[in-house]
Amino acid sequence: MSAKYQQFNLIEEVTRNDGSKYYEISNINQNGIAEMAADNGKIKEVRILKLNIARTKQLQIYEKYINETYDLQTLLLESDWRHPKWIEWEKPDGKIKDAYLAILKANKVG
C-alpha cells in the first residue's frame, strides 16, 4: 500500500502503445505520472475526460482497492517522476469492477 492514501477525482482516457484505449479513475498526481509515462514511451497518450467527479460510495470502494493493492507513485518523489513506471490497474470481477463501471456510467464515460 502507498505511504499516503490518494483520493481520486477525475477520469482519464489512456491510450496503450498498441493504440487500444481504456478509462481510468485517478487524480491529478496519477495523471502527472501518466503524462511522464507517455513521455517515456510506456504508454502512447493520456487525456483527462472529467474533472471533479462526485465522491460516491462506488468511488470510495474503487479508490480503497487501488490504494490497498498498488504502490502508487507520486510527483512528490523525484525517483517516481524521473523514472515513472506504468502499471495498468486490474479491475477484478465483482464489487470492484461493478464500482468502476458505475463510476463511468454516472459520469457518462464509455
Coordinates of N, CA and C in Angstrom, one line a residue:
M1 N 0.8 -1.2 0.0 CA 0.0 0.0 0.0 C 0.9 1.2 0.0
S2 N 0.4 2.3 -0.6 CA 1.1 3.5 -0.7 C 1.3 4.1 0.7
A3 N 2.4 4.9 0.8 CA 2.6 5.5 2.1 C 1.5 6.6 2.4
K4 N 1.0 7.2 1.4 CA -0.1 8.2 1.6 C -1.3 7.8 0.7
Y5 N -2.4 7.8 1.4 CA -3.7 7.4 0.7 C -4.0 8.5 -0.3
Q6 N -4.3 8.2 -1.5 CA -4.7 9.1 -2.6 C -6.1 9.1 -2.9
Q7 N -6.8 10.2 -2.9 CA -8.2 10.3 -3.3 C -8.3 10.6 -4.8
F8 N -9.3 10.0 -5.4 CA -9.5 10.2 -6.8 C -10.6 11.1 -7.1
N9 N -10.4 11.9 -8.2 CA -11.4 12.9 -8.5 C -11.5 13.2 -10.0
L10 N -10.9 12.3 -10.9 CA -11.0 12.6 -12.3 C -11.1 11.2 -13.1
I11 N -11.5 11.3 -14.3 CA -11.5 10.2 -15.2 C -10.6 10.5 -16.4
E12 N -9.7 9.6 -16.8 CA -8.9 9.9 -17.9 C -9.0 8.7 -18.9
E13 N -8.6 9.0 -20.1 CA -8.5 8.0 -21.2 C -7.1 7.7 -21.4
V14 N -6.7 6.5 -21.4 CA -5.3 6.1 -21.6 C -5.2 5.3 -22.9
T15 N -4.3 5.7 -23.7 CA -4.0 5.0 -25.0 C -2.8 4.2 -24.8
R16 N -2.9 2.9 -24.9 CA -1.8 2.0 -24.9 C -0.9 2.1 -26.1
N17 N 0.3 1.6 -26.1 CA 1.2 1.7 -27.2 C 0.7 1.0 -28.4
D18 N -0.2 0.0 -28.2 CA -0.8 -0.7 -29.4 C -2.0 0.1 -30.0
G19 N -2.3 1.2 -29.4 CA -3.4 2.0 -29.9 C -4.7 1.8 -29.3
S20 N -4.9 0.7 -28.5 CA -6.1 0.5 -27.8 C -6.2 1.4 -26.6
K21 N -7.5 1.7 -26.2 CA -7.7 2.7 -25.1 C -8.5 2.0 -24.0
Y22 N -8.3 2.6 -22.8 CA -9.2 2.3 -21.7 C -9.3 3.5 -20.8
Y23 N -10.3 3.5 -19.8 CA -10.5 4.6 -18.9 C -10.0 4.2 -17.6
E24 N -9.5 5.3 -16.9 CA -9.1 5.1 -15.5 C -9.6 6.2 -14.6
I25 N -10.0 5.8 -13.4 CA -10.4 6.8 -12.4 C -9.1 7.1 -11.6
S26 N -8.8 8.4 -11.4 CA -7.5 8.8 -11.0 C -7.5 10.1 -10.3
N27 N -6.4 10.8 -10.2 CA -6.3 12.1 -9.6 C -5.2 12.8 -10.4
I28 N -5.0 14.1 -10.1 CA -4.0 14.9 -10.9 C -2.6 14.4 -10.7
N29 N -2.3 13.9 -9.5 CA -1.0 13.3 -9.2 C -0.7 12.1 -10.1
Q30 N -1.7 11.2 -10.2 CA -1.5 10.0 -11.1 C -1.5 10.4 -12.5
N31 N -2.3 11.4 -12.9 CA -2.3 11.9 -14.3 C -1.0 12.4 -14.6
G32 N -0.3 13.1 -13.7 CA 1.1 13.6 -14.0 C 2.0 12.5 -14.2
I33 N 1.9 11.4 -13.4 CA 2.7 10.2 -13.6 C 2.4 9.6 -15.0
A34 N 1.2 9.6 -15.4 CA 0.8 9.0 -16.7 C 1.4 9.9 -17.8
E35 N 1.3 11.2 -17.7 CA 1.9 12.1 -18.7 C 3.4 11.8 -18.8
M36 N 4.1 11.6 -17.7 CA 5.5 11.3 -17.8 C 5.8 9.9 -18.4
A37 N 4.9 8.9 -18.1 CA 5.0 7.6 -18.7 C 4.8 7.7 -20.2
A38 N 3.9 8.6 -20.6 CA 3.7 8.8 -22.1 C 5.0 9.4 -22.7
D39 N 5.5 10.4 -22.0 CA 6.8 11.0 -22.5 C 7.9 10.0 -22.6
N40 N 7.9 9.0 -21.8 CA 9.0 7.9 -21.8 C 8.6 6.7 -22.5
G41 N 7.5 6.7 -23.3 CA 7.1 5.6 -24.2 C 6.5 4.4 -23.5
K42 N 6.1 4.6 -22.3 CA 5.5 3.4 -21.6 C 4.0 3.3 -22.0
I43 N 3.4 4.4 -22.3 CA 2.0 4.4 -22.9 C 2.1 5.4 -24.0
K44 N 1.1 5.4 -24.9 CA 1.1 6.4 -26.0 C 0.6 7.7 -25.6
E45 N -0.5 7.8 -24.8 CA -1.1 9.1 -24.5 C -2.1 8.9 -23.4
V46 N -2.3 10.0 -22.7 CA -3.3 10.1 -21.6 C -4.0 11.5 -21.7
R47 N -5.3 11.5 -21.5 CA -6.0 12.7 -21.5 C -7.1 12.7 -20.5
I48 N -7.3 13.8 -19.8 CA -8.4 13.9 -18.8 C -9.7 14.1 -19.5
L49 N -10.7 13.3 -19.1 CA -12.1 13.5 -19.7 C -13.0 14.2 -18.8
K50 N -12.9 13.9 -17.5 CA -13.8 14.5 -16.5 C -13.0 14.9 -15.2
L51 N -13.3 16.1 -14.8 CA -12.7 16.6 -13.5 C -13.7 16.7 -12.4
N52 N -13.2 16.6 -11.2 CA -14.1 16.8 -10.0 C -15.3 15.9 -10.0
I53 N -15.1 14.6 -10.2 CA -16.2 13.6 -10.2 C -16.7 13.5 -8.7
A54 N -18.0 13.1 -8.6 CA -18.6 13.1 -7.3 C -18.0 12.0 -6.5
R55 N -17.8 12.2 -5.1 CA -17.3 11.3 -4.2 C -18.4 10.3 -3.7
T56 N -18.7 9.4 -4.6 CA -19.8 8.4 -4.3 C -19.2 7.2 -3.6
K57 N -20.1 6.4 -3.1 CA -19.7 5.2 -2.4 C -18.9 4.3 -3.4
Q58 N -19.3 4.2 -4.7 CA -18.6 3.4 -5.6 C -17.2 4.0 -5.8
L59 N -17.0 5.3 -5.9 CA -15.7 5.8 -6.0 C -14.8 5.4 -4.8
Q60 N -15.4 5.5 -3.6 CA -14.6 5.2 -2.4 C -14.2 3.7 -2.4
I61 N -15.1 2.8 -2.9 CA -14.8 1.4 -3.0 C -13.6 1.2 -3.9
Y62 N -13.7 1.8 -5.1 CA -12.6 1.6 -6.1 C -11.3 2.2 -5.6
E63 N -11.4 3.4 -5.1 CA -10.2 4.1 -4.6 C -9.5 3.3 -3.5
K64 N -10.3 2.8 -2.5 CA -9.7 2.0 -1.4 C -9.0 0.8 -2.0
Y65 N -9.6 0.1 -2.9 CA -9.0 -1.1 -3.6 C -7.7 -0.7 -4.2
I66 N -7.6 0.4 -5.0 CA -6.4 0.8 -5.7 C -5.3 1.1 -4.7
N67 N -5.7 1.9 -3.6 CA -4.7 2.3 -2.6 C -4.1 1.1 -1.9
E68 N -5.0 0.1 -1.6 CA -4.5 -1.1 -0.9 C -3.8 -2.1 -1.7
T69 N -4.0 -2.0 -3.0 CA -3.4 -3.1 -3.9 C -2.1 -2.6 -4.6
Y70 N -2.0 -1.3 -4.9 CA -0.9 -0.8 -5.7 C 0.0 0.1 -4.9
D71 N 1.3 0.1 -5.2 CA 2.2 1.1 -4.6 C 2.1 2.3 -5.6
L72 N 1.3 3.3 -5.2 CA 1.1 4.4 -6.1 C 2.3 5.4 -6.1
Q73 N 2.7 5.7 -7.3 CA 3.8 6.7 -7.4 C 3.2 8.1 -7.1
T74 N 4.1 9.0 -6.9 CA 3.8 10.4 -6.6 C 4.7 11.4 -7.2
L75 N 4.2 12.5 -7.6 CA 5.0 13.6 -8.1 C 5.9 14.2 -7.1
L76 N 5.7 13.9 -5.8 CA 6.5 14.4 -4.7 C 7.8 13.7 -4.6
L77 N 8.0 12.5 -5.1 CA 9.2 11.7 -5.1 C 10.0 11.8 -6.4
E78 N 11.1 12.4 -6.4 CA 11.9 12.6 -7.6 C 12.1 11.3 -8.3
S79 N 12.3 10.2 -7.6 CA 12.6 8.9 -8.3 C 11.3 8.4 -9.1
D80 N 10.1 8.8 -8.6 CA 8.9 8.4 -9.3 C 8.7 9.2 -10.6
W81 N 9.0 10.5 -10.6 CA 8.8 11.3 -11.8 C 10.0 11.3 -12.7
R82 N 11.2 10.9 -12.2 CA 12.3 10.7 -13.1 C 12.2 9.4 -13.9
H83 N 11.7 8.4 -13.2 CA 11.6 7.0 -13.8 C 10.2 6.5 -13.5
P84 N 9.2 7.0 -14.2 CA 7.8 6.6 -14.0 C 7.6 5.2 -14.5
K85 N 6.9 4.4 -13.7 CA 6.6 3.0 -14.1 C 5.1 3.2 -14.6
W86 N 4.7 2.2 -15.4 CA 3.3 2.2 -15.8 C 2.7 0.8 -15.5
I87 N 1.7 0.8 -14.6 CA 1.0 -0.4 -14.3 C -0.4 -0.2 -14.6
E88 N -1.0 -0.9 -15.5 CA -2.4 -0.8 -15.7 C -3.2 -1.5 -14.6
W89 N -4.0 -0.8 -13.9 CA -4.7 -1.3 -12.7 C -5.7 -2.3 -13.1
E90 N -5.7 -3.5 -12.5 CA -6.7 -4.6 -12.7 C -8.0 -4.2 -12.1
K91 N -9.1 -4.6 -12.7 CA -10.4 -4.4 -12.2 C -11.1 -5.7 -12.0
P92 N -10.9 -6.4 -10.9 CA -11.4 -7.8 -10.8 C -12.9 -7.8 -10.8
D93 N -13.5 -8.9 -11.4 CA -14.9 -9.0 -11.4 C -15.5 -9.0 -10.0
G94 N -16.7 -8.5 -9.9 CA -17.4 -8.4 -8.6 C -17.5 -7.0 -8.2
K95 N -17.3 -6.7 -6.9 CA -17.5 -5.4 -6.3 C -16.7 -4.3 -6.9
I96 N -15.4 -4.6 -7.2 CA -14.5 -3.6 -7.8 C -14.9 -3.2 -9.2
K97 N -15.1 -4.2 -10.0 CA -15.5 -3.9 -11.4 C -16.8 -3.2 -11.5
D98 N -17.8 -3.7 -10.7 CA -19.1 -3.1 -10.6 C -19.0 -1.6 -10.2
A99 N -18.1 -1.3 -9.2 CA -17.9 0.1 -8.8 C -17.3 0.9 -9.9
Y100 N -16.3 0.4 -10.5 CA -15.6 1.1 -11.7 C -16.6 1.4 -12.8
L101 N -17.4 0.4 -13.2 CA -18.4 0.6 -14.3 C -19.5 1.6 -13.8
A102 N -19.9 1.6 -12.6 CA -20.9 2.5 -12.1 C -20.4 4.0 -12.1
I103 N -19.1 4.2 -11.8 CA -18.5 5.5 -11.9 C -18.5 6.0 -13.3
L104 N -18.1 5.1 -14.2 CA -18.0 5.5 -15.6 C -19.5 5.9 -16.1
K105 N -20.4 5.1 -15.8 CA -21.8 5.3 -16.2 C -22.4 6.6 -15.6
A106 N -22.1 6.8 -14.3 CA -22.6 8.0 -13.7 C -22.0 9.3 -14.3
N107 N -20.8 9.2 -14.9 CA -20.2 10.3 -15.5 C -20.3 10.3 -17.0
K108 N -21.1 9.4 -17.5 CA -21.4 9.3 -19.0 C -20.1 9.2 -19.8
V109 N -19.2 8.3 -19.3 CA -18.0 7.9 -20.0 C -18.0 6.5 -20.4
G110 N -17.7 6.2 -21.6 CA -17.6 4.8 -22.0 C -18.7 4.3 -22.8

